JSON list of C-alpha atoms and ligand atoms in Angstrom, two decimals:
[
{"chain": "A", "resi": 1, "resn": "MET", "atom": "CA", "xyz": [-22.31, 34.40, 214.52]},
{"chain": "A", "resi": 2, "resn": "THR", "atom": "CA", "xyz": [-23.45, 32.48, 211.47]},
{"chain": "A", "resi": 3, "resn": "ILE", "atom": "CA", "xyz": [-21.77, 33.35, 208.20]},
{"chain": "A", "resi": 4, "resn": "THR", "atom": "CA", "xyz": [-24.05, 33.11, 205.16]},
{"chain": "A", "resi": 5, "resn": "ILE", "atom": "CA", "xyz": [-22.81, 33.47, 201.61]},
{"chain": "A", "resi": 6, "resn": "THR", "atom": "CA", "xyz": [-24.70, 33.44, 198.35]},
{"chain": "A", "resi": 7, "resn": "ALA", "atom": "CA", "xyz": [-23.97, 31.30, 195.31]},
{"chain": "A", "resi": 8, "resn": "PHE", "atom": "CA", "xyz": [-25.60, 30.47, 191.99]},
{"chain": "A", "resi": 9, "resn": "GLU", "atom": "CA", "xyz": [-28.55, 28.14, 192.25]},
{"chain": "A", "resi": 10, "resn": "GLN", "atom": "CA", "xyz": [-27.10, 26.57, 189.12]},
{"chain": "A", "resi": 11, "resn": "SER", "atom": "CA", "xyz": [-23.68, 27.77, 188.02]},
{"chain": "A", "resi": 12, "resn": "PRO", "atom": "CA", "xyz": [-23.25, 28.22, 184.26]},
{"chain": "A", "resi": 13, "resn": "ASP", "atom": "CA", "xyz": [-19.97, 26.26, 184.53]},
{"chain": "A", "resi": 14, "resn": "GLY", "atom": "CA", "xyz": [-21.85, 23.19, 185.79]},
{"chain": "A", "resi": 15, "resn": "GLY", "atom": "CA", "xyz": [-19.62, 22.85, 188.86]},
{"chain": "A", "resi": 16, "resn": "LYS", "atom": "CA", "xyz": [-16.09, 23.56, 187.57]},
{"chain": "A", "resi": 17, "resn": "GLY", "atom": "CA", "xyz": [-15.67, 25.88, 190.55]},
{"chain": "A", "resi": 18, "resn": "LEU", "atom": "CA", "xyz": [-15.15, 29.00, 188.45]},
{"chain": "A", "resi": 19, "resn": "ALA", "atom": "CA", "xyz": [-17.97, 31.09, 189.91]},
{"chain": "A", "resi": 20, "resn": "ARG", "atom": "CA", "xyz": [-16.66, 33.39, 192.59]},
{"chain": "A", "resi": 21, "resn": "ASP", "atom": "CA", "xyz": [-18.42, 31.80, 195.54]},
{"chain": "A", "resi": 22, "resn": "THR", "atom": "CA", "xyz": [-15.69, 29.12, 195.34]},
{"chain": "A", "resi": 23, "resn": "ARG", "atom": "CA", "xyz": [-13.11, 31.75, 196.34]},
{"chain": "A", "resi": 24, "resn": "ILE", "atom": "CA", "xyz": [-15.12, 32.63, 199.45]},
{"chain": "A", "resi": 25, "resn": "ARG", "atom": "CA", "xyz": [-15.76, 29.00, 200.32]},
{"chain": "A", "resi": 26, "resn": "TRP", "atom": "CA", "xyz": [-12.01, 28.34, 199.96]},
{"chain": "A", "resi": 27, "resn": "ALA", "atom": "CA", "xyz": [-11.08, 31.27, 202.23]},
{"chain": "A", "resi": 28, "resn": "LEU", "atom": "CA", "xyz": [-13.56, 30.13, 204.89]},
{"chain": "A", "resi": 29, "resn": "GLU", "atom": "CA", "xyz": [-12.27, 26.57, 204.69]},
{"chain": "A", "resi": 30, "resn": "GLU", "atom": "CA", "xyz": [-8.66, 27.77, 205.07]},
{"chain": "A", "resi": 31, "resn": "VAL", "atom": "CA", "xyz": [-9.54, 29.50, 208.34]},
{"chain": "A", "resi": 32, "resn": "SER", "atom": "CA", "xyz": [-11.88, 26.71, 209.49]},
{"chain": "A", "resi": 33, "resn": "GLN", "atom": "CA", "xyz": [-14.99, 28.86, 209.69]},
{"chain": "A", "resi": 34, "resn": "PRO", "atom": "CA", "xyz": [-18.33, 27.11, 209.18]},
{"chain": "A", "resi": 35, "resn": "TYR", "atom": "CA", "xyz": [-20.72, 28.82, 206.80]},
{"chain": "A", "resi": 36, "resn": "GLU", "atom": "CA", "xyz": [-24.13, 28.49, 205.25]},
{"chain": "A", "resi": 37, "resn": "VAL", "atom": "CA", "xyz": [-24.96, 29.01, 201.60]},
{"chain": "A", "resi": 38, "resn": "ARG", "atom": "CA", "xyz": [-28.09, 30.61, 200.22]},
{"chain": "A", "resi": 39, "resn": "LEU", "atom": "CA", "xyz": [-28.59, 29.73, 196.58]},
{"chain": "A", "resi": 40, "resn": "VAL", "atom": "CA", "xyz": [-30.01, 32.37, 194.27]},
{"chain": "A", "resi": 41, "resn": "SER", "atom": "CA", "xyz": [-31.37, 32.18, 190.74]},
{"chain": "A", "resi": 42, "resn": "PHE", "atom": "CA", "xyz": [-30.43, 34.70, 188.03]},
{"chain": "A", "resi": 43, "resn": "ARG", "atom": "CA", "xyz": [-33.93, 36.19, 188.38]},
{"chain": "A", "resi": 44, "resn": "ALA", "atom": "CA", "xyz": [-33.74, 36.51, 192.18]},
{"chain": "A", "resi": 45, "resn": "MET", "atom": "CA", "xyz": [-30.33, 38.22, 191.89]},
{"chain": "A", "resi": 46, "resn": "LYS", "atom": "CA", "xyz": [-31.97, 41.20, 190.22]},
{"chain": "A", "resi": 47, "resn": "GLU", "atom": "CA", "xyz": [-34.83, 41.51, 192.69]},
{"chain": "A", "resi": 48, "resn": "PRO", "atom": "CA", "xyz": [-34.95, 44.08, 195.52]},
{"chain": "A", "resi": 49, "resn": "ALA", "atom": "CA", "xyz": [-34.20, 41.58, 198.31]},
{"chain": "A", "resi": 50, "resn": "HIS", "atom": "CA", "xyz": [-30.88, 40.60, 196.74]},
{"chain": "A", "resi": 51, "resn": "LEU", "atom": "CA", "xyz": [-30.10, 44.11, 195.45]},
{"chain": "A", "resi": 52, "resn": "ALA", "atom": "CA", "xyz": [-30.27, 45.25, 199.08]},
{"chain": "A", "resi": 53, "resn": "LEU", "atom": "CA", "xyz": [-27.27, 43.00, 199.71]},
{"chain": "A", "resi": 54, "resn": "HIS", "atom": "CA", "xyz": [-25.49, 43.47, 196.39]},
{"chain": "A", "resi": 55, "resn": "PRO", "atom": "CA", "xyz": [-26.07, 46.71, 194.48]},
{"chain": "A", "resi": 56, "resn": "PHE", "atom": "CA", "xyz": [-24.99, 45.09, 191.20]},
{"chain": "A", "resi": 57, "resn": "GLY", "atom": "CA", "xyz": [-27.24, 42.05, 191.56]},
{"chain": "A", "resi": 58, "resn": "GLN", "atom": "CA", "xyz": [-24.50, 39.43, 191.62]},
{"chain": "A", "resi": 59, "resn": "ILE", "atom": "CA", "xyz": [-23.07, 36.67, 193.75]},
{"chain": "A", "resi": 60, "resn": "PRO", "atom": "CA", "xyz": [-21.24, 36.22, 196.04]},
{"chain": "A", "resi": 61, "resn": "THR", "atom": "CA", "xyz": [-22.44, 38.14, 199.08]},
{"chain": "A", "resi": 62, "resn": "TYR", "atom": "CA", "xyz": [-21.39, 37.65, 202.69]},
{"chain": "A", "resi": 63, "resn": "GLN", "atom": "CA", "xyz": [-23.56, 38.16, 205.77]},
{"chain": "A", "resi": 64, "resn": "GLU", "atom": "CA", "xyz": [-22.44, 37.91, 209.36]},
{"chain": "A", "resi": 65, "resn": "GLY", "atom": "CA", "xyz": [-24.82, 39.45, 211.88]},
{"chain": "A", "resi": 66, "resn": "ASP", "atom": "CA", "xyz": [-25.36, 43.06, 210.82]},
{"chain": "A", "resi": 67, "resn": "LEU", "atom": "CA", "xyz": [-22.48, 43.01, 208.38]},
{"chain": "A", "resi": 68, "resn": "VAL", "atom": "CA", "xyz": [-23.27, 42.64, 204.69]},
{"chain": "A", "resi": 69, "resn": "LEU", "atom": "CA", "xyz": [-20.44, 42.54, 202.15]},
{"chain": "A", "resi": 70, "resn": "PHE", "atom": "CA", "xyz": [-20.12, 42.09, 198.42]},
{"chain": "A", "resi": 71, "resn": "GLU", "atom": "CA", "xyz": [-17.06, 41.98, 196.09]},
{"chain": "A", "resi": 72, "resn": "THR", "atom": "CA", "xyz": [-15.05, 38.81, 196.38]},
{"chain": "A", "resi": 73, "resn": "GLY", "atom": "CA", "xyz": [-11.75, 40.57, 197.08]},
{"chain": "A", "resi": 74, "resn": "ALA", "atom": "CA", "xyz": [-13.26, 42.56, 199.95]},
{"chain": "A", "resi": 75, "resn": "ILE", "atom": "CA", "xyz": [-14.88, 39.45, 201.39]},
{"chain": "A", "resi": 76, "resn": "VAL", "atom": "CA", "xyz": [-11.66, 37.41, 201.25]},
{"chain": "A", "resi": 77, "resn": "PHE", "atom": "CA", "xyz": [-9.80, 40.34, 202.81]},
{"chain": "A", "resi": 78, "resn": "HIS", "atom": "CA", "xyz": [-12.38, 40.57, 205.61]},
{"chain": "A", "resi": 79, "resn": "ILE", "atom": "CA", "xyz": [-12.09, 36.84, 206.32]},
{"chain": "A", "resi": 80, "resn": "ALA", "atom": "CA", "xyz": [-8.29, 37.05, 206.26]},
{"chain": "A", "resi": 81, "resn": "GLN", "atom": "CA", "xyz": [-8.26, 40.02, 208.67]},
{"chain": "A", "resi": 82, "resn": "ARG", "atom": "CA", "xyz": [-10.65, 38.37, 211.14]},
{"chain": "A", "resi": 83, "resn": "HIS", "atom": "CA", "xyz": [-9.13, 34.88, 211.25]},
{"chain": "A", "resi": 84, "resn": "ALA", "atom": "CA", "xyz": [-5.58, 33.56, 211.34]},
{"chain": "A", "resi": 85, "resn": "GLY", "atom": "CA", "xyz": [-4.30, 31.57, 208.40]},
{"chain": "A", "resi": 86, "resn": "LEU", "atom": "CA", "xyz": [-4.49, 33.77, 205.32]},
{"chain": "A", "resi": 87, "resn": "LEU", "atom": "CA", "xyz": [-2.27, 36.76, 206.13]},
{"chain": "A", "resi": 88, "resn": "PRO", "atom": "CA", "xyz": [1.18, 36.78, 207.76]},
{"chain": "A", "resi": 89, "resn": "ALA", "atom": "CA", "xyz": [1.62, 38.32, 211.21]},
{"chain": "A", "resi": 90, "resn": "ASP", "atom": "CA", "xyz": [4.66, 40.38, 210.18]},
{"chain": "A", "resi": 91, "resn": "ALA", "atom": "CA", "xyz": [3.40, 43.83, 209.10]},
{"chain": "A", "resi": 92, "resn": "ASN", "atom": "CA", "xyz": [5.51, 44.09, 205.92]},
{"chain": "A", "resi": 93, "resn": "ALA", "atom": "CA", "xyz": [4.79, 40.53, 204.82]},
{"chain": "A", "resi": 94, "resn": "ARG", "atom": "CA", "xyz": [1.10, 41.19, 205.44]},
{"chain": "A", "resi": 95, "resn": "ALA", "atom": "CA", "xyz": [1.19, 44.34, 203.31]},
{"chain": "A", "resi": 96, "resn": "ARG", "atom": "CA", "xyz": [2.90, 42.38, 200.53]},
{"chain": "A", "resi": 97, "resn": "ALA", "atom": "CA", "xyz": [0.29, 39.60, 200.70]},
{"chain": "A", "resi": 98, "resn": "ILE", "atom": "CA", "xyz": [-2.45, 42.24, 200.40]},
{"chain": "A", "resi": 99, "resn": "THR", "atom": "CA", "xyz": [-0.60, 43.71, 197.43]},
{"chain": "A", "resi": 100, "resn": "TRP", "atom": "CA", "xyz": [-0.76, 40.29, 195.74]},
{"chain": "A", "resi": 101, "resn": "MET", "atom": "CA", "xyz": [-4.50, 40.12, 196.39]},
{"chain": "A", "resi": 102, "resn": "PHE", "atom": "CA", "xyz": [-4.89, 43.37, 194.46]},
{"chain": "A", "resi": 103, "resn": "ALA", "atom": "CA", "xyz": [-2.44, 42.23, 191.78]},
{"chain": "A", "resi": 104, "resn": "ALA", "atom": "CA", "xyz": [-4.46, 39.06, 191.22]},
{"chain": "A", "resi": 105, "resn": "LEU", "atom": "CA", "xyz": [-7.73, 40.95, 190.82]},
{"chain": "A", "resi": 106, "resn": "ASN", "atom": "CA", "xyz": [-6.58, 44.19, 189.20]},
{"chain": "A", "resi": 107, "resn": "THR", "atom": "CA", "xyz": [-3.60, 43.21, 187.06]},
{"chain": "A", "resi": 108, "resn": "VAL", "atom": "CA", "xyz": [-3.76, 39.51, 186.24]},
{"chain": "A", "resi": 109, "resn": "GLU", "atom": "CA", "xyz": [-7.51, 38.86, 186.11]},
{"chain": "A", "resi": 110, "resn": "PRO", "atom": "CA", "xyz": [-8.62, 41.61, 183.64]},
{"chain": "A", "resi": 111, "resn": "PRO", "atom": "CA", "xyz": [-6.91, 40.14, 180.53]},
{"chain": "A", "resi": 112, "resn": "ILE", "atom": "CA", "xyz": [-8.03, 36.64, 181.59]},
{"chain": "A", "resi": 113, "resn": "LEU", "atom": "CA", "xyz": [-11.63, 37.84, 181.83]},
{"chain": "A", "resi": 114, "resn": "GLU", "atom": "CA", "xyz": [-11.28, 39.54, 178.46]},
{"chain": "A", "resi": 115, "resn": "LEU", "atom": "CA", "xyz": [-10.16, 36.25, 176.95]},
{"chain": "A", "resi": 116, "resn": "ALA", "atom": "CA", "xyz": [-12.99, 34.32, 178.60]},
{"chain": "A", "resi": 117, "resn": "THR", "atom": "CA", "xyz": [-15.52, 36.89, 177.38]},
{"chain": "A", "resi": 118, "resn": "ALA", "atom": "CA", "xyz": [-14.13, 36.79, 173.84]},
{"chain": "A", "resi": 119, "resn": "ARG", "atom": "CA", "xyz": [-14.33, 32.99, 173.70]},
{"chain": "A", "resi": 120, "resn": "LEU", "atom": "CA", "xyz": [-17.82, 32.92, 175.19]},
{"chain": "A", "resi": 121, "resn": "LEU", "atom": "CA", "xyz": [-19.53, 35.85, 173.52]},
{"chain": "A", "resi": 122, "resn": "GLU", "atom": "CA", "xyz": [-17.60, 36.85, 170.42]},
{"chain": "A", "resi": 123, "resn": "ALA", "atom": "CA", "xyz": [-16.88, 33.58, 168.61]},
{"chain": "A", "resi": 124, "resn": "ASP", "atom": "CA", "xyz": [-19.53, 34.32, 165.98]},
{"chain": "A", "resi": 125, "resn": "LYS", "atom": "CA", "xyz": [-18.18, 37.77, 165.11]},
{"chain": "A", "resi": 126, "resn": "PRO", "atom": "CA", "xyz": [-16.37, 38.24, 161.79]},
{"chain": "A", "resi": 127, "resn": "TRP", "atom": "CA", "xyz": [-13.34, 39.75, 163.55]},
{"chain": "A", "resi": 128, "resn": "TYR", "atom": "CA", "xyz": [-13.07, 37.01, 166.23]},
{"chain": "A", "resi": 129, "resn": "GLN", "atom": "CA", "xyz": [-10.22, 35.01, 164.63]},
{"chain": "A", "resi": 130, "resn": "GLU", "atom": "CA", "xyz": [-8.21, 38.19, 164.17]},
{"chain": "A", "resi": 131, "resn": "ARG", "atom": "CA", "xyz": [-8.82, 39.52, 167.68]},
{"chain": "A", "resi": 132, "resn": "LEU", "atom": "CA", "xyz": [-8.39, 36.31, 169.69]},
{"chain": "A", "resi": 133, "resn": "PRO", "atom": "CA", "xyz": [-4.56, 36.07, 169.36]},
{"chain": "A", "resi": 134, "resn": "LEU", "atom": "CA", "xyz": [-4.25, 39.70, 170.45]},
{"chain": "A", "resi": 135, "resn": "VAL", "atom": "CA", "xyz": [-6.30, 39.05, 173.57]},
{"chain": "A", "resi": 136, "resn": "ALA", "atom": "CA", "xyz": [-4.44, 35.79, 174.28]},
{"chain": "A", "resi": 137, "resn": "ASP", "atom": "CA", "xyz": [-1.09, 37.58, 173.98]},
{"chain": "A", "resi": 138, "resn": "ARG", "atom": "CA", "xyz": [-2.17, 40.12, 176.58]},
{"chain": "A", "resi": 139, "resn": "VAL", "atom": "CA", "xyz": [-2.76, 37.18, 178.93]},
{"chain": "A", "resi": 140, "resn": "ARG", "atom": "CA", "xyz": [0.65, 35.70, 178.02]},
{"chain": "A", "resi": 141, "resn": "CYS", "atom": "CA", "xyz": [2.34, 39.01, 178.79]},
{"chain": "A", "resi": 142, "resn": "ARG", "atom": "CA", "xyz": [1.05, 38.90, 182.38]},
{"chain": "A", "resi": 143, "resn": "LEU", "atom": "CA", "xyz": [1.73, 35.16, 182.79]},
{"chain": "A", "resi": 144, "resn": "LYS", "atom": "CA", "xyz": [5.31, 35.55, 181.60]},
{"chain": "A", "resi": 145, "resn": "GLN", "atom": "CA", "xyz": [5.90, 38.26, 184.22]},
{"chain": "A", "resi": 146, "resn": "LEU", "atom": "CA", "xyz": [4.17, 36.28, 186.96]},
{"chain": "A", "resi": 147, "resn": "SER", "atom": "CA", "xyz": [6.05, 33.13, 186.01]},
{"chain": "A", "resi": 148, "resn": "ALA", "atom": "CA", "xyz": [9.38, 34.99, 186.20]},
{"chain": "A", "resi": 149, "resn": "HIS", "atom": "CA", "xyz": [8.46, 36.34, 189.64]},
{"chain": "A", "resi": 150, "resn": "LEU", "atom": "CA", "xyz": [7.32, 33.00, 191.03]},
{"chain": "A", "resi": 151, "resn": "GLY", "atom": "CA", "xyz": [10.35, 31.11, 189.70]},
{"chain": "A", "resi": 152, "resn": "GLY", "atom": "CA", "xyz": [10.74, 27.85, 191.59]},
{"chain": "A", "resi": 153, "resn": "ALA", "atom": "CA", "xyz": [8.90, 28.99, 194.74]},
{"chain": "A", "resi": 154, "resn": "ASP", "atom": "CA", "xyz": [5.84, 27.18, 196.04]},
{"chain": "A", "resi": 155, "resn": "TRP", "atom": "CA", "xyz": [3.92, 30.37, 196.82]},
{"chain": "A", "resi": 156, "resn": "ILE", "atom": "CA", "xyz": [4.17, 33.91, 195.67]},
{"chain": "A", "resi": 157, "resn": "ASP", "atom": "CA", "xyz": [5.74, 35.47, 198.78]},
{"chain": "A", "resi": 158, "resn": "GLY", "atom": "CA", "xyz": [6.74, 33.00, 201.45]},
{"chain": "A", "resi": 159, "resn": "ALA", "atom": "CA", "xyz": [3.93, 31.02, 203.07]},
{"chain": "A", "resi": 160, "resn": "PHE", "atom": "CA", "xyz": [0.55, 30.48, 201.37]},
{"chain": "A", "resi": 161, "resn": "SER", "atom": "CA", "xyz": [-1.62, 33.59, 201.77]},
{"chain": "A", "resi": 162, "resn": "ALA", "atom": "CA", "xyz": [-4.84, 35.22, 200.58]},
{"chain": "A", "resi": 163, "resn": "GLY", "atom": "CA", "xyz": [-2.71, 36.56, 197.71]},
{"chain": "A", "resi": 164, "resn": "ASP", "atom": "CA", "xyz": [-2.11, 32.98, 196.54]},
{"chain": "A", "resi": 165, "resn": "LEU", "atom": "CA", "xyz": [-5.74, 32.05, 197.09]},
{"chain": "A", "resi": 166, "resn": "LEU", "atom": "CA", "xyz": [-6.89, 34.81, 194.75]},
{"chain": "A", "resi": 167, "resn": "MET", "atom": "CA", "xyz": [-4.07, 34.36, 192.24]},
{"chain": "A", "resi": 168, "resn": "VAL", "atom": "CA", "xyz": [-4.68, 30.61, 191.91]},
{"chain": "A", "resi": 169, "resn": "SER", "atom": "CA", "xyz": [-8.44, 31.25, 191.60]},
{"chain": "A", "resi": 170, "resn": "VAL", "atom": "CA", "xyz": [-7.83, 33.78, 188.83]},
{"chain": "A", "resi": 171, "resn": "LEU", "atom": "CA", "xyz": [-5.44, 31.48, 186.94]},
{"chain": "A", "resi": 172, "resn": "LEU", "atom": "CA", "xyz": [-7.88, 28.58, 187.16]},
{"chain": "A", "resi": 173, "resn": "ARG", "atom": "CA", "xyz": [-10.11, 30.35, 184.67]},
{"chain": "A", "resi": 174, "resn": "LEU", "atom": "CA", "xyz": [-7.42, 29.79, 182.02]},
{"chain": "A", "resi": 175, "resn": "ARG", "atom": "CA", "xyz": [-7.42, 26.03, 182.22]},
{"chain": "A", "resi": 176, "resn": "SER", "atom": "CA", "xyz": [-9.72, 25.38, 179.27]},
{"chain": "A", "resi": 177, "resn": "SER", "atom": "CA", "xyz": [-7.68, 27.73, 177.05]},
{"chain": "A", "resi": 178, "resn": "GLY", "atom": "CA", "xyz": [-4.49, 25.63, 177.36]},
{"chain": "A", "resi": 179, "resn": "ILE", "atom": "CA", "xyz": [-2.43, 28.81, 177.90]},
{"chain": "A", "resi": 180, "resn": "LEU", "atom": "CA", "xyz": [-1.61, 27.99, 181.52]},
{"chain": "A", "resi": 181, "resn": "ASP", "atom": "CA", "xyz": [0.32, 24.89, 180.39]},
{"chain": "A", "resi": 182, "resn": "GLU", "atom": "CA", "xyz": [2.72, 27.12, 178.45]},
{"chain": "A", "resi": 183, "resn": "TYR", "atom": "CA", "xyz": [4.06, 28.18, 181.89]},
{"chain": "A", "resi": 184, "resn": "PRO", "atom": "CA", "xyz": [4.89, 24.95, 183.76]},
{"chain": "A", "resi": 185, "resn": "ASN", "atom": "CA", "xyz": [5.73, 26.67, 187.05]},
{"chain": "A", "resi": 186, "resn": "LEU", "atom": "CA", "xyz": [2.35, 28.45, 187.01]},
{"chain": "A", "resi": 187, "resn": "ALA", "atom": "CA", "xyz": [0.53, 25.24, 186.12]},
{"chain": "A", "resi": 188, "resn": "ALA", "atom": "CA", "xyz": [2.28, 23.56, 189.07]},
{"chain": "A", "resi": 189, "resn": "TYR", "atom": "CA", "xyz": [1.40, 26.55, 191.30]},
{"chain": "A", "resi": 190, "resn": "VAL", "atom": "CA", "xyz": [-2.28, 26.19, 190.42]},
{"chain": "A", "resi": 191, "resn": "ALA", "atom": "CA", "xyz": [-2.10, 22.43, 191.01]},
{"chain": "A", "resi": 192, "resn": "ARG", "atom": "CA", "xyz": [-0.59, 23.09, 194.47]},
{"chain": "A", "resi": 193, "resn": "GLY", "atom": "CA", "xyz": [-3.50, 25.38, 195.26]},
{"chain": "A", "resi": 194, "resn": "GLU", "atom": "CA", "xyz": [-6.03, 22.81, 194.10]},
{"chain": "A", "resi": 195, "resn": "ALA", "atom": "CA", "xyz": [-4.31, 20.14, 196.20]},
{"chain": "A", "resi": 196, "resn": "ARG", "atom": "CA", "xyz": [-4.89, 22.04, 199.43]},
{"chain": "A", "resi": 197, "resn": "PRO", "atom": "CA", "xyz": [-7.46, 20.27, 201.60]},
{"chain": "A", "resi": 198, "resn": "ALA", "atom": "CA", "xyz": [-9.36, 23.55, 202.07]},
{"chain": "A", "resi": 199, "resn": "TYR", "atom": "CA", "xyz": [-9.65, 24.05, 198.31]},
{"chain": "A", "resi": 200, "resn": "LYS", "atom": "CA", "xyz": [-10.82, 20.47, 197.87]},
{"chain": "A", "resi": 201, "resn": "ARG", "atom": "CA", "xyz": [-13.55, 20.95, 200.47]},
{"chain": "A", "resi": 202, "resn": "ALA", "atom": "CA", "xyz": [-14.66, 24.19, 198.83]},
{"chain": "A", "resi": 203, "resn": "PHE", "atom": "CA", "xyz": [-14.67, 22.63, 195.37]},
{"chain": "A", "resi": 204, "resn": "THR", "atom": "CA", "xyz": [-16.59, 19.58, 196.54]},
{"chain": "A", "resi": 205, "resn": "ALA", "atom": "CA", "xyz": [-19.22, 21.74, 198.26]},
{"chain": "A", "resi": 206, "resn": "GLN", "atom": "CA", "xyz": [-19.92, 23.84, 195.15]},
{"chain": "A", "resi": 207, "resn": "LEU", "atom": "CA", "xyz": [-19.90, 20.73, 192.97]},
{"chain": "A", "resi": 208, "resn": "ALA", "atom": "CA", "xyz": [-22.56, 19.15, 195.18]},
{"chain": "A", "resi": 209, "resn": "VAL", "atom": "CA", "xyz": [-24.82, 22.15, 194.55]},
{"chain": "A", "resi": 210, "resn": "ASN", "atom": "CA", "xyz": [-24.26, 22.07, 190.83]},
{"chain": "A", "resi": 211, "resn": "THR", "atom": "CA", "xyz": [-24.78, 18.36, 190.35]},
{"chain": "A", "resi": 212, "resn": "ALA", "atom": "CA", "xyz": [-27.78, 18.10, 192.68]},
{"chain": "A", "resi": 213, "resn": "LYS", "atom": "CA", "xyz": [-30.91, 17.01, 190.89]},
{"chain": "A", "resi": 214, "resn": "SER", "atom": "CA", "xyz": [-33.33, 19.90, 190.52]},
{"chain": "A", "resi": 215, "resn": "PRO", "atom": "CA", "xyz": [-36.75, 19.49, 192.20]},
{"chain": "A", "resi": 216, "resn": "THR", "atom": "CA", "xyz": [-38.36, 19.49, 188.75]},
{"chain": "A", "resi": 217, "resn": "GLY", "atom": "CA", "xyz": [-36.06, 16.72, 187.58]},
{"chain": "B", "resi": 1, "resn": "LIG", "atom": "N1", "xyz": [-16.38, 41.97, 191.01]},
{"chain": "B", "resi": 1, "resn": "LIG", "atom": "C1", "xyz": [-17.38, 41.05, 191.51]},
{"chain": "B", "resi": 1, "resn": "LIG", "atom": "C2", "xyz": [-16.75, 40.13, 192.56]},
{"chain": "B", "resi": 1, "resn": "LIG", "atom": "O1", "xyz": [-15.54, 39.88, 192.47]},
{"chain": "B", "resi": 1, "resn": "LIG", "atom": "O2", "xyz": [-17.44, 39.68, 193.49]},
{"chain": "B", "resi": 1, "resn": "LIG", "atom": "C3", "xyz": [-17.90, 40.24, 190.33]},
{"chain": "B", "resi": 1, "resn": "LIG", "atom": "C4", "xyz": [-18.99, 39.30, 190.76]},
{"chain": "B", "resi": 1, "resn": "LIG", "atom": "C5", "xyz": [-19.48, 38.47, 189.58]},
{"chain": "B", "resi": 1, "resn": "LIG", "atom": "O3", "xyz": [-18.98, 38.60, 188.45]},
{"chain": "B", "resi": 1, "resn": "LIG", "atom": "N2", "xyz": [-20.45, 37.61, 189.86]},
{"chain": "B", "resi": 1, "resn": "LIG", "atom": "C6", "xyz": [-21.00, 36.76, 188.83]},
{"chain": "B", "resi": 1, "resn": "LIG", "atom": "C7", "xyz": [-22.51, 36.98, 188.77]},
{"chain": "B", "resi": 1, "resn": "LIG", "atom": "O4", "xyz": [-23.18, 37.11, 189.76]},
{"chain": "B", "resi": 1, "resn": "LIG", "atom": "C8", "xyz": [-20.75, 35.29, 189.20]},
{"chain": "B", "resi": 1, "resn": "LIG", "atom": "S1", "xyz": [-19.03, 34.92, 189.34]},
{"chain": "B", "resi": 1, "resn": "LIG", "atom": "N3", "xyz": [-23.03, 37.01, 187.54]},
{"chain": "B", "resi": 1, "resn": "LIG", "atom": "C9", "xyz": [-24.46, 37.16, 187.32]},
{"chain": "B", "resi": 1, "resn": "LIG", "atom": "C10", "xyz": [-24.81, 38.51, 186.84]},
{"chain": "B", "resi": 1, "resn": "LIG", "atom": "O5", "xyz": [-23.95, 39.41, 186.78]},
{"chain": "B", "resi": 1, "resn": "LIG", "atom": "O6", "xyz": [-25.99, 38.68, 186.51]},
{"chain": "B", "resi": 1, "resn": "LIG", "atom": "C11", "xyz": [-18.45, 35.15, 187.63]},
{"chain": "B", "resi": 1, "resn": "LIG", "atom": "C12", "xyz": [-18.53, 33.86, 186.87]},
{"chain": "B", "resi": 1, "resn": "LIG", "atom": "C13", "xyz": [-19.71, 33.44, 186.32]},
{"chain": "B", "resi": 1, "resn": "LIG", "atom": "C14", "xyz": [-19.74, 32.26, 185.58]},
{"chain": "B", "resi": 1, "resn": "LIG", "atom": "C15", "xyz": [-18.58, 31.53, 185.41]},
{"chain": "B", "resi": 1, "resn": "LIG", "atom": "N4", "xyz": [-18.60, 30.32, 184.65]},
{"chain": "B", "resi": 1, "resn": "LIG", "atom": "O7", "xyz": [-19.69, 29.84, 184.28]},
{"chain": "B", "resi": 1, "resn": "LIG", "atom": "O8", "xyz": [-17.55, 29.78, 184.35]},
{"chain": "B", "resi": 1, "resn": "LIG", "atom": "C16", "xyz": [-17.41, 31.96, 185.96]},
{"chain": "B", "resi": 1, "resn": "LIG", "atom": "C17", "xyz": [-17.39, 33.14, 186.70]}
]
């Protein structure tokens, strides 16, 4: 059955791979599943046809026959459950990998998103310079803990898993802030993720969309 995902017609990041369709593309590449991509504009995302797939009018979505999913974490989990390669066979190791998926999205990503939002939308506010270090320190708090847990390991709990896929994806959003480089083992962890052939294919595919010349020039 054909898998179809949605992605930005033109990502605001210009192809840095930070929009969440990259996470889905990466998961599908890891498990060698072909997929099609339907590109949607910001306007189309809020129209009934897309809202029928995604109640919050966002990307990514995932369609496979009658199945329609939204929420990146749920989609990656679905892919990992259906196809070998992203979750360990051992029941306890699998439960731990799933725990790391949640940790990436629920514990590590929120302060990172808060920082990204502050830098993007609050830089003109009179309190920005005072607030920014507070927000950045909340990110550092999580990175310090994650760094201590990872230590010198390649991946967060044994072999590469969907937990790593989501954690690396979440940490990638920090690159432009410079904070990631304060934690060399985490910077190396992210680099290992980016070096995976499946990530490279996913990144290249989204880049092609975002550098393609628009029909209007
Ligand atoms: N919780 C949902 C999920 O994980 O799937 C969140 C989905 C979401 O935030 N989607 C964003 C979206 O559709 C795109 S990925 N936004 C349009 C809207 O809400 O109207 C978030 C994103 C957007 C842009 C960048 N960037 O330019 O760097 C990075 C990440």
